DNA sequence: TGGTGTCACGCAAACGTTTTCGTGTTGAAA
DNA sequence: TTTCAACACGAAAACGTTTGCGTGACACCA
């Protein structure tokens, strides 16, 4: 098995110096045309490729960006990655992935592993546990060491770095407004506890939409789900809550859920209870994914344009890395949302 | 903004040599306890971390594995990644991702980008276009350069490397047998054209199961879907085909589809046409994902244990990298499948 | 012949490590 | 006083590149 061929080997074989080979390959006119063609032919024959690691060491840049996300088995995040990857590859960068699994420790470990020279900058979405703990030392450290960070979706406002976020409040408002305008009077909200930032913002959007349409919110129409590591038990608990909600509040004619899964869960129960959708009950979910698209009936959603978010984040990071943009100036890009009307709305 | 601190800087600051610092940090007893503690304290204070790139160059290994998959916005692949990542991280490896988007060219480019020193080995699933073109030079080249490859799911048999595959035929057989045993007599198959290897194998499983139960296959019950870059048009076309299938073949009482999406599509049409599921019609899909789990009714599936596949692939690769296993010996690991019975089967 | 230029190439440093092999300074034994 | 070991440290090479600079050879001109 032949190993990778290096400049040194070519040099030895052709009885010239390493520098000559290097220059010849880069077509420097310092080297005679003769030697150049000879070296190039040899290099081609042996399929020479410069060693990236050596280049990285020399250039002090790896042309690699690190992405840390809470989970990858998730339509939103994998779409973001897809967007990042596309933009990065176009601009000659690689993407290296770390998963935090929503754990603070894993987030720290991942960042430390990558920050030591493996990558040029980070794109990340903060783990829930980190948000809960509010311990951001690892972010500060990396930034202090001169490594740029772009946060997306789940960001920490107090940290000075570029950010790409969704306008959660406005998106929710759009959804609820749509429900109201299509005739819903009693709209339930299925959201998360307030410490999850996006949950909070989406709840606000819901409330504002009601207010603007002069509808008085009723707390009995709001379910705040306690998140659980084990999705199964989380959903089971939610099912019970929704079921009792339907039983108690007969007048419900609209549901806005902060994610697909909650919406699908609600829909399943509603169908079981004999609701006709969308005639008796309209449903809209935040976050557009496969689930919504292929549900029966297919679910109307607020799309967050995940891939676009990824692309934007990559653009911002690479612009900063290539100094196309002021190093000290941080931007927050807001990606707008779109209402996708499918079969659960009128 | 302070940059990363290096051995050289510490050495200068403490007025010792670089080698002393290096040894002190590794607690070599060649260095006096005095200097050791001094250096270590200083290093800690300045948060010294050895530069990975320099280490990689020196050690000729990056402790990074490259993963190339056709797409990431896909439950199966993201699950595999998740499995890979878990195992890799446990063993101190990073994971770097490349997406081929099913394109031969992108696959080649990605492999070339990563093969030049950035990673120690590959885990990959071959792009459809590559399988169609049957051009495998990039795989041969990387292997020739001494870089191990583990292929998973979509493998090329003729290439000598480790492989992790699903027993597609057996899995399908299980599914179809289940349908037959629960009383189905006229089972339709929705599969892909034969050049997609997994489609072919799953079709074989279907046929074998019928044969073993003395049922004569009818070609009119088989739909072979032509894949299309644009999933929308692929599915639309499929919908028409399924619709006419139902119209022509009134006796259908079971459906086996080679993936979730085909199954869901069929179910949607069946429900529209008034079939009761599972009473009138049972459905099983190959590939277990969110779609099946949360469909209404939830879909019975054959699970491929994607995460386990990823884990296994990572184990095999790292074992080879760390020479825990004979370099020249290639294995093919078969991950078995499980029938997950949900609400579309009796 | 001496001076000047150009050509074609090699040397060496640099990136940040680790590690082998010295080497100067002790202190003690002979 | 000599010899030797132990000790504590430094120099340098190596990993694979790129690049500024030095230099020998040759040609040309005066």
XYZ file of C-alpha atoms (C1' of nucleotides) in Angstrom:
752
model
C 0.000 0.000 0.000
C 1.542 3.261 -1.061
C 1.342 6.196 1.284
C 0.637 9.751 0.312
C 3.433 11.290 -1.740
C 5.052 14.455 -0.376
C 7.120 17.243 -1.808
C 10.181 15.747 -0.271
C 9.695 12.469 -2.059
C 9.187 14.155 -5.382
C 12.268 16.261 -4.754
C 14.358 13.240 -3.987
C 13.115 11.324 -6.967
C 13.802 14.182 -9.357
C 16.993 15.191 -7.630
C 16.004 18.769 -6.960
C 15.225 20.617 -3.761
C 11.892 20.716 -2.010
C 11.522 24.404 -2.674
C 12.032 23.885 -6.363
C 9.266 21.328 -6.400
C 6.947 23.575 -4.479
C 7.605 26.495 -6.757
C 7.375 24.383 -9.875
C 3.967 23.125 -8.833
C 2.759 26.637 -8.259
C 4.106 27.514 -11.672
C 6.548 30.088 -10.381
C 8.536 31.591 -13.240
C 11.528 31.458 -10.995
C 11.784 27.858 -12.142
C 12.717 26.909 -15.698
C 9.924 25.740 -17.914
C 11.763 22.516 -18.289
C 11.852 21.627 -14.636
C 8.343 22.876 -14.165
C 6.822 20.524 -16.701
C 8.917 17.678 -15.442
C 7.835 18.201 -11.842
C 4.225 18.719 -12.753
C 4.148 15.581 -14.813
C 5.648 13.602 -11.995
C 3.258 15.067 -9.460
C 0.301 14.265 -11.643
C 1.503 10.747 -12.170
C 1.813 10.129 -8.471
C -1.374 12.008 -7.762
C 0.266 14.512 -5.485
C -2.020 16.628 -3.281
C -0.675 19.122 -0.781
C -1.220 18.068 2.809
C -3.979 20.138 4.326
C -2.689 19.836 7.829
C 0.694 21.228 6.920
C -1.003 24.056 5.075
C -3.236 24.778 8.018
C -0.301 24.933 10.338
C 1.553 27.260 8.061
C -1.354 29.488 7.133
C -2.838 29.514 10.604
C -6.215 28.760 9.159
C -7.921 25.496 8.555
C -10.681 26.488 6.184
C -12.975 24.489 8.356
C -15.895 25.718 10.373
C -17.251 24.005 13.431
C -20.966 23.577 13.908
C -22.397 22.639 17.259
C -26.048 21.795 17.496
C -28.196 20.257 20.185
C -29.315 17.360 18.022
C -29.118 16.289 14.463
C -32.086 13.987 14.212
C -34.318 16.943 13.795
C -35.653 18.426 10.646
C -34.856 21.988 11.579
C -31.259 21.399 12.543
C -30.428 19.085 9.711
C -31.831 21.679 7.350
C -29.680 24.346 8.903
C -26.645 22.119 8.505
C -27.555 21.559 4.914
C -27.639 25.305 4.361
C -24.354 25.825 6.150
C -22.702 23.048 4.240
C -23.798 24.383 0.898
C -22.470 27.872 1.499
C -19.310 26.634 3.172
C -18.445 24.285 0.357
C -19.039 26.969 -2.213
C -16.473 29.076 -0.503
C -13.979 26.293 -0.024
C -14.687 25.468 3.598
C -15.334 22.194 5.318
C -17.862 21.629 8.047
C -17.175 19.705 11.188
C -20.060 18.745 13.409
C -20.418 18.459 17.118
C -23.567 17.394 18.919
C -24.333 18.653 22.380
C -27.441 16.557 22.878
C -28.763 19.524 24.803
C -26.121 18.885 27.452
C -23.968 21.638 28.883
C -20.994 19.382 29.468
C -21.017 17.961 25.977
C -21.257 21.454 24.580
C -18.219 22.555 26.532
C -16.224 19.480 25.589
C -17.082 19.839 21.942
C -16.125 23.456 21.867
C -12.863 22.816 23.617
C -12.018 19.963 21.294
C -12.543 22.063 18.237
C -11.259 25.386 19.456
C -7.670 24.212 19.672
C -6.773 24.868 16.121
C -9.059 22.440 14.353
C -11.376 25.093 13.036
C -11.468 28.780 12.193
C -14.812 29.655 13.716
C -18.049 28.385 15.180
C -21.668 28.303 14.185
C -23.809 27.080 17.025
C -27.183 26.820 18.625
C -27.062 26.803 22.393
C -28.032 23.685 24.336
C -31.083 23.933 26.570
C -29.133 22.967 29.633
C -26.699 25.784 28.996
C -29.551 28.243 28.718
C -30.923 26.950 31.965
C -27.579 27.110 33.764
C -26.731 30.434 32.183
C -23.078 29.474 32.247
C -21.478 30.948 29.180
C -17.798 30.868 30.079
C -16.924 28.590 27.182
C -18.347 31.058 24.711
C -16.489 33.960 26.239
C -13.245 32.018 26.237
C -13.427 31.085 22.596
C -14.319 34.595 21.583
C -11.474 35.956 23.695
C -9.065 33.719 21.903
C -10.016 35.440 18.713
C -12.292 32.769 17.340
C -15.494 34.183 15.898
C -18.861 32.670 16.782
C -22.162 32.932 14.988
C -25.143 31.848 17.030
C -28.381 30.818 15.414
C -31.903 30.199 16.605
C -31.094 29.710 20.273
C -28.862 32.642 21.020
C -27.555 34.350 24.114
C -28.300 38.025 23.826
C -25.670 39.187 26.274
C -22.824 37.705 24.280
C -21.258 39.948 21.694
C -21.236 37.939 18.499
C -23.078 37.610 15.239
C -26.509 36.077 15.441
C -29.118 34.697 13.122
C -32.570 34.396 14.568
C -36.116 33.765 13.596
C -38.690 36.369 14.371
C -40.593 34.037 16.630
C -42.993 36.616 17.910
C -43.972 37.910 14.516
C -44.229 34.420 13.106
C -46.616 33.349 15.827
C -48.597 36.511 15.389
C -49.028 35.749 11.723
C -50.248 32.270 12.509
C -52.734 33.313 15.139
C -53.922 36.234 13.037
C -54.598 33.812 10.231
C -56.638 31.633 12.560
C -58.653 34.589 13.768
C -59.250 35.933 10.298
C -60.496 32.573 9.107
C -63.115 32.717 11.810
C -61.649 31.077 14.883
C -62.851 32.602 18.133
C -61.413 30.292 20.745
C -57.821 29.542 19.981
C -55.807 27.268 22.201
C -52.047 27.549 22.538
C -49.720 24.657 23.080
C -46.317 25.934 24.055
C -43.352 25.184 26.281
C -42.463 26.541 29.686
C -41.211 30.109 29.612
C -37.557 29.399 30.248
C -37.313 28.095 26.724
C -36.825 31.366 24.957
C -38.536 30.483 21.714
C -41.505 29.173 23.628
C -41.787 32.441 25.452
C -41.537 34.549 22.338
C -44.071 32.473 20.496
C -46.435 32.773 23.407
C -46.021 36.537 23.254
C -46.864 36.512 19.574
C -50.004 34.558 20.328
C -51.048 37.026 22.987
C -50.345 40.051 20.842
C -52.335 38.680 17.956
C -55.303 38.107 20.237
C -54.978 41.554 21.677
C -54.846 43.223 18.299
C -58.037 41.469 17.392
C -59.660 42.417 20.671
C -59.857 38.889 21.927
C -59.299 38.377 25.608
C -56.853 35.545 26.243
C -57.980 32.797 28.559
C -55.317 31.018 30.538
C -57.428 27.889 30.482
C -56.754 27.668 26.765
C -53.022 27.585 27.216
C -50.973 24.450 27.792
C -47.357 24.895 28.787
C -45.543 21.639 28.257
C -42.758 20.590 30.561
C -39.970 19.306 28.338
C -38.565 15.907 29.062
C -35.453 14.113 27.902
C -37.669 11.212 27.090
C -39.887 12.447 24.308
C -42.235 9.521 24.753
C -43.261 10.471 28.231
C -43.380 14.136 27.306
C -45.857 13.394 24.551
C -47.890 11.012 26.656
C -48.302 13.628 29.299
C -49.189 16.179 26.672
C -51.813 13.856 25.244
C -53.550 13.694 28.572
C -53.450 17.443 28.979
C -54.838 18.055 25.526
C -57.526 15.503 26.056
C -58.769 17.177 29.205
C -58.477 20.541 27.498
C -60.868 19.407 24.780
C -63.218 17.990 27.354
C -63.324 21.140 29.408
C -63.328 23.709 26.660
C -65.904 22.622 24.161
C -65.735 25.853 22.231
C -62.187 25.450 20.958
C -62.088 26.031 17.223
C -58.415 26.754 16.649
C -55.058 25.525 17.867
C -51.666 27.111 17.575
C -48.773 24.889 18.607
C -45.161 25.978 18.911
C -43.867 22.942 17.087
C -44.962 20.239 14.717
C -45.053 17.469 17.202
C -47.377 19.252 19.587
C -49.632 20.119 16.689
C -49.724 16.587 15.349
C -50.435 15.269 18.813
C -53.315 17.671 19.206
C -54.642 16.805 15.806
C -54.577 13.109 16.547
C -56.628 13.592 19.677
C -59.024 15.962 17.978
C -59.653 13.488 15.189
C -60.248 10.783 17.755
C -62.773 12.957 19.475
C -64.580 13.421 16.217
C -63.551 16.931 15.241
C -63.598 17.644 11.534
C -60.455 19.410 10.421
C -60.403 22.185 9.347
C -64.166 22.647 9.485
C -64.575 22.356 13.254
C -61.010 23.002 14.183
C -58.120 24.782 12.485
C -54.523 24.036 13.405
C -51.266 25.801 12.708
C -47.825 24.767 13.885
C -44.618 26.700 14.191
C -41.690 24.998 12.404
C -42.144 23.386 9.052
C -40.934 19.831 8.637
C -41.695 16.492 7.053
C -44.207 15.723 9.702
C -46.437 18.625 8.737
C -46.053 18.132 5.054
C -47.065 14.518 5.076
C -49.547 14.475 7.890
C -53.084 13.561 7.027
C -54.519 16.124 6.704
C -51.356 18.054 5.939
C -50.582 20.679 8.490
C -50.466 24.428 7.920
C -47.248 25.795 9.380
C -44.976 28.720 9.915
C -41.799 27.964 8.019
C -38.565 29.218 9.524
C -36.481 28.738 6.395
C -33.925 26.690 8.216
C -31.667 26.163 5.251
C -31.580 29.880 4.646
C -30.636 30.430 8.261
C -27.737 28.062 7.871
C -26.640 29.739 4.706
C -26.807 33.156 6.283
C -24.886 32.052 9.347
C -22.159 30.563 7.181
C -21.974 33.721 5.114
C -21.588 35.876 8.183
C -18.926 33.654 9.669
C -16.862 33.319 6.523
C -17.133 37.035 5.803
C -15.673 37.649 9.211
C -12.976 35.030 8.764
C -11.933 36.519 5.473
C -12.086 39.975 6.932
C -14.598 41.211 4.434
C -16.389 42.777 7.323
C -15.452 44.737 10.429
C -14.183 42.369 13.051
C -15.559 44.293 15.979
C -18.997 44.843 14.563
C -21.642 42.283 15.374
C -24.892 41.898 13.528
C -28.110 40.146 14.278
C -29.832 38.914 11.194
C -33.535 38.195 11.410
C -34.833 35.556 9.065
C -38.470 36.071 8.377
C -41.090 33.416 8.488
C -43.686 32.338 5.999
C -47.123 30.972 6.569
C -47.585 27.789 4.591
C -51.275 27.106 4.227
C -52.149 23.477 3.880
C -55.158 21.435 4.862
C -55.623 22.271 8.522
C -56.712 25.841 7.895
C -59.631 27.301 6.059
C -7.997 40.391 21.638
C -5.482 37.872 22.807
C -4.500 35.056 20.528
C -3.936 31.473 21.528
C -0.894 30.987 23.727
C 1.825 28.616 22.492
C 4.655 26.711 24.063
C 7.064 29.222 22.673
C 5.349 32.090 24.405
C 5.304 30.307 27.720
C 8.958 29.440 27.275
C 9.881 33.020 26.584
C 7.871 34.330 29.485
C 9.405 31.893 31.936
C 12.830 32.101 30.385
C 13.217 28.425 29.710
C 13.306 26.455 26.506
C 10.341 25.159 24.558
C 11.330 21.601 25.244
C 11.375 22.230 28.951
C 7.885 23.627 28.799
C 6.642 20.707 26.764
C 8.170 18.217 29.138
C 6.996 20.078 32.201
C 3.441 20.023 30.964
C 3.599 16.318 30.359
C 4.977 15.943 33.847
C 8.245 14.436 32.727
C 10.466 13.755 35.709
C 13.338 14.928 33.632
C 12.263 18.377 34.762
C 12.615 19.553 38.352
C 9.482 19.629 40.384
C 10.040 23.285 40.845
C 9.976 24.182 37.170
C 7.156 21.765 36.536
C 4.788 23.385 38.964
C 5.792 26.824 37.769
C 5.147 25.980 34.135
C 1.910 24.191 34.866
C 0.609 27.066 36.879
C 1.465 29.500 34.138
C -0.110 27.295 31.493
C -3.277 26.983 33.485
C -3.444 30.683 34.043
C -3.177 31.411 30.359
C -5.440 28.522 29.497
C -2.902 26.800 27.338
C -4.175 24.074 25.038
C -1.910 22.236 22.614
C -2.591 23.075 19.010
C -4.367 20.193 17.361
C -3.072 20.972 13.926
C 0.527 20.852 15.033
C -0.140 17.581 16.806
C -1.824 16.152 13.743
C 1.112 17.085 11.589
C 3.535 15.527 13.978
C 1.564 12.416 14.757
C 0.363 11.894 11.209
C -3.130 11.384 12.485
C -5.898 13.839 12.944
C -8.249 11.917 15.203
C -10.989 12.987 12.879
C -13.156 10.819 10.714
C -14.862 11.987 7.576
C -18.464 11.068 6.892
C -19.941 11.477 3.452
C -23.624 10.969 3.025
C -26.045 11.668 0.201
C -28.238 13.967 2.248
C -28.629 14.989 5.811
C -32.232 16.092 5.875
C -33.290 12.538 6.184
C -34.196 10.636 9.274
C -32.139 7.597 8.430
C -28.932 9.436 7.661
C -29.132 11.858 10.522
C -29.653 8.921 12.830
C -26.615 7.202 11.420
C -24.588 10.357 11.957
C -25.832 10.521 15.483
C -24.620 6.987 16.083
C -21.271 7.682 14.479
C -20.807 10.832 16.448
C -21.547 9.170 19.739
C -19.053 6.370 19.231
C -16.432 8.660 17.726
C -16.613 11.143 20.570
C -16.362 8.397 23.129
C -13.122 7.347 21.574
C -11.762 10.841 21.199
C -12.500 11.404 17.562
C -14.165 14.271 15.758
C -16.575 13.919 12.904
C -16.449 15.994 9.788
C -19.354 15.892 7.402
C -19.587 16.097 3.669
C -22.807 15.985 1.691
C -22.865 14.571 -1.791
C -26.488 15.422 -2.473
C -26.563 12.209 -4.451
C -24.195 13.772 -6.962
C -21.138 11.963 -8.253
C -19.125 15.148 -8.679
C -19.843 16.427 -5.207
C -18.913 13.064 -3.792
C -15.566 13.128 -5.581
C -14.850 16.708 -4.549
C -15.718 16.026 -0.948
C -13.546 12.970 -0.795
C -10.634 14.760 -2.379
C -10.976 17.707 -0.031
C -10.902 15.507 3.014
C -8.468 12.864 1.882
C -5.518 15.232 1.852
C -4.640 14.926 5.448
C -7.735 16.356 7.072
C -9.022 13.032 8.294
C -7.850 9.548 9.164
C -10.586 7.563 7.484
C -13.983 7.627 5.823
C -17.429 6.404 6.622
C -19.703 6.823 3.637
C -22.857 5.881 1.868
C -22.539 5.979 -1.890
C -24.436 8.573 -3.907
C -27.074 7.290 -6.291
C -25.432 8.914 -9.264
C -22.198 7.132 -8.461
C -24.007 3.828 -8.330
C -25.577 4.584 -11.670
C -22.295 5.641 -13.271
C -20.414 2.824 -11.610
C -17.341 5.012 -11.494
C -15.501 4.174 -8.315
C -12.042 5.544 -9.021
C -12.182 7.963 -6.099
C -12.787 5.118 -3.681
C -9.934 3.083 -5.089
C -7.600 6.043 -4.926
C -8.294 6.811 -1.300
C -7.937 3.188 -0.312
C -4.687 2.960 -2.258
C -3.335 5.887 -0.351
C -3.779 3.919 2.793
C -6.926 5.580 4.023
C -9.507 3.123 5.300
C -13.125 3.343 4.217
C -16.218 1.905 5.831
C -19.272 1.892 3.608
C -22.736 1.674 5.035
C -26.188 1.040 3.644
C -25.412 1.821 0.031
C -22.247 -0.130 -0.562
C -20.255 -1.238 -3.574
C -19.655 -4.948 -3.293
C -16.672 -5.058 -5.585
C -14.643 -2.687 -3.444
C -12.517 -4.255 -0.762
C -13.379 -2.405 2.412
C -15.401 -2.792 5.572
C -19.135 -2.562 5.159
C -22.185 -2.224 7.323
C -25.434 -3.144 5.681
C -29.016 -3.820 6.448
C -30.447 -7.154 5.529
C -32.924 -5.617 3.156
C -34.173 -8.863 1.762
C -34.821 -10.461 5.113
C -36.395 -7.298 6.469
C -38.836 -7.141 3.612
C -39.579 -10.775 3.956
C -40.468 -10.258 7.596
C -42.795 -7.451 6.710
C -44.588 -9.269 3.939
C -44.803 -12.448 6.012
C -46.448 -10.457 8.760
C -48.983 -9.120 6.296
C -49.746 -12.578 4.985
C -50.025 -14.082 8.425
C -52.456 -11.434 9.496
C -54.685 -12.474 6.656
C -53.735 -10.378 3.652
C -54.117 -12.170 0.354
C -53.471 -9.462 -2.207
C -50.408 -7.496 -1.233
C -49.206 -4.636 -3.357
C -45.587 -3.568 -3.472
C -44.407 -0.018 -3.904
C -40.726 0.003 -4.659
C -38.097 1.777 -6.723
C -36.607 0.864 -10.062
C -34.197 -2.021 -9.894
C -30.999 -0.055 -10.328
C -31.419 1.223 -6.807
C -29.902 -1.663 -4.983
C -31.978 -1.497 -1.843
C -35.136 -1.307 -3.942
C -34.114 -4.443 -5.737
C -33.297 -6.355 -2.590
C -36.505 -5.350 -0.911
C -38.434 -6.426 -3.954
C -36.728 -9.807 -3.746
C -37.741 -10.101 -0.114
C -41.311 -9.411 -1.060
C -41.260 -12.047 -3.758
C -39.647 -14.636 -1.549
C -42.171 -14.121 1.198
C -45.009 -14.601 -1.248
C -43.395 -17.690 -2.643
C -42.880 -19.235 0.765
C -46.530 -18.744 1.454
C -47.508 -20.158 -1.900
C -48.890 -16.927 -3.204
C -48.331 -16.234 -6.851
C -47.015 -12.701 -7.362
C -48.928 -10.517 -9.760
C -46.954 -7.886 -11.597
C -50.032 -5.717 -11.710
C -49.692 -5.300 -7.949
C -46.194 -3.892 -8.181
C -45.385 -0.232 -8.672
C -41.787 0.650 -9.450
C -41.298 4.319 -8.849
C -38.924 6.320 -11.000
C -36.939 8.481 -8.629
C -36.785 12.165 -9.313
C -34.587 14.933 -8.005
C -37.742 16.845 -7.368
C -39.512 14.874 -4.684
C -42.726 16.790 -5.288
C -43.147 15.553 -8.831
C -42.003 12.082 -7.861
C -44.735 11.871 -5.273
C -47.370 13.387 -7.511
C -46.672 10.826 -10.153
C -46.733 8.104 -7.544
C -50.080 9.317 -6.286
C -51.585 8.885 -9.714
C -50.145 5.426 -10.080
C -51.410 4.335 -6.702
C -54.809 5.757 -7.413
C -55.177 3.785 -10.616
C -53.822 0.721 -8.858
C -56.609 0.907 -6.287
C -59.147 1.416 -9.025
C -57.995 -1.551 -11.044
C -57.234 -3.966 -8.281
C -60.189 -3.905 -5.953
C -58.976 -6.877 -3.978
C -55.893 -5.234 -2.483
C -55.795 -5.776 1.250
C -52.150 -5.145 2.033
C -49.383 -2.804 1.010
C -45.662 -3.078 1.519
C -43.702 0.047 0.629
C -39.926 0.309 0.526
C -39.900 3.590 2.404
C -42.012 5.695 4.679
C -42.954 8.284 2.158
C -44.335 5.813 -0.331
C -46.305 4.176 2.452
C -47.724 7.427 3.726
C -48.670 8.447 0.224
C -50.467 5.180 -0.307
C -52.211 5.491 3.015
C -53.410 8.968 2.221
C -54.976 7.824 -1.019
C -56.466 4.743 0.573
C -58.102 6.799 3.280
C -59.470 9.139 0.668
C -60.953 6.229 -1.175
C -62.665 5.106 1.982
C -60.513 2.197 3.033
C -60.507 1.483 6.734
C -57.017 0.920 8.079
C -56.063 -1.658 9.173
C -59.388 -3.418 8.815
C -59.656 -3.254 5.017
C -56.036 -2.590 4.299
C -52.791 -3.246 6.186
C -49.662 -1.263 5.476
C -46.030 -1.757 6.379
C -43.120 0.445 5.379
C -39.430 -0.227 5.280
C -37.401 2.393 7.216
C -38.603 3.700 10.512
C -38.741 7.439 10.980
C -40.726 10.265 12.486
C -43.206 10.127 9.684
C -44.305 6.615 10.550
C -44.311 7.182 14.238
C -46.544 10.205 14.128
C -48.708 9.398 11.157
C -52.397 8.991 11.831
C -52.820 6.091 12.085
C -49.238 5.388 13.054
C -47.450 3.233 10.573
C -46.028 -0.222 11.184
C -42.475 -0.352 9.926
C -39.285 -2.274 9.555
C -36.681 -0.460 11.612
C -33.140 -0.480 10.322
C -31.557 0.659 13.562
C -29.778 3.520 11.879
C -28.036 4.773 14.969
C -26.664 1.310 15.609
C -25.393 1.170 12.051
C -23.540 4.414 12.587
C -22.087 3.194 15.805
C -20.966 -0.059 14.262
C -19.388 1.709 11.302
C -17.483 4.036 13.607
C -16.309 1.128 15.713
C -15.020 -0.714 12.687
C -13.228 2.324 11.336
C -11.603 3.323 14.576
C -10.574 -0.241 15.310
C -8.818 -0.256 11.989
C -7.237 3.141 12.572
C -5.927 2.087 15.910
C -4.760 -1.185 14.480
C -6.801 -3.265 16.843
C -7.756 -5.329 13.875
C -6.027 -6.804 10.846
C -5.535 -4.105 8.273
C -5.999 -6.359 5.295
C -9.069 -8.112 6.530
C -12.408 -6.661 5.568
C -15.667 -7.466 7.213
C -19.253 -6.966 6.267
C -21.476 -6.448 9.235
C -25.171 -7.080 8.810
C -27.462 -5.100 11.050
C -30.691 -6.880 11.549
C -34.088 -5.319 11.249
C -37.022 -5.238 13.567
C -40.680 -5.176 12.788
C -42.353 -2.387 14.699
C -46.051 -3.065 14.863
C -48.189 0.010 15.120
C -51.654 0.864 13.932
C -51.585 -0.056 10.271
C -51.370 -3.779 10.869
C -53.713 -6.189 12.551
C 39.265 41.459 -17.957
C 36.020 43.354 -15.047
C 31.426 44.614 -14.216
C 26.538 43.822 -14.423
C 22.343 41.136 -15.020
C 19.615 37.317 -15.392
C 18.463 32.784 -14.757
C 17.568 28.690 -12.058
C 17.898 26.859 -8.204
C 18.894 25.804 -3.062
C 18.938 27.255 1.892
C 16.633 28.228 5.775
C 13.013 29.953 8.453
C 8.454 29.554 9.906
C 4.013 27.296 11.719
C 3.553 24.351 17.081
C 4.509 20.236 18.754
C 7.278 15.998 20.754
C 11.314 13.529 21.585
C 16.075 12.076 21.253
C 20.356 13.187 22.312
C 23.562 15.866 24.058
C 25.872 18.889 27.849
C 27.040 21.665 31.808
C 26.733 21.570 36.733
C 26.567 19.335 40.876
C 27.857 16.141 44.595
C 29.895 12.141 46.101
C 32.813 8.211 45.887
C 37.517 6.605 45.116
C 42.331 15.529 42.910
C 40.113 12.649 39.696
C 36.083 10.104 38.038
C 31.454 9.221 37.513
C 26.545 9.347 38.076
C 22.611 11.985 38.639
C 20.243 15.907 37.612
C 18.075 19.639 34.956
C 17.844 21.541 31.067
C 18.638 22.969 25.909
C 19.480 22.086 20.895
C 17.796 20.171 17.087
C 15.201 17.222 14.192
C 10.908 15.907 12.496
C 6.022 16.405 10.451
C 4.905 19.016 5.071
C 4.378 23.267 3.375
C 5.603 28.173 1.421
C 8.602 31.951 0.518
C 12.305 35.518 0.977
C 16.800 35.644 0.066
C 21.376 34.134 -1.274
C 24.357 32.339 -4.852
C 26.704 30.009 -8.633
C 26.761 29.895 -13.501
C 26.550 32.027 -17.513
C 26.061 35.696 -20.953
C 26.557 40.168 -22.375
C 28.641 44.680 -22.685
C 32.310 47.898 -22.367
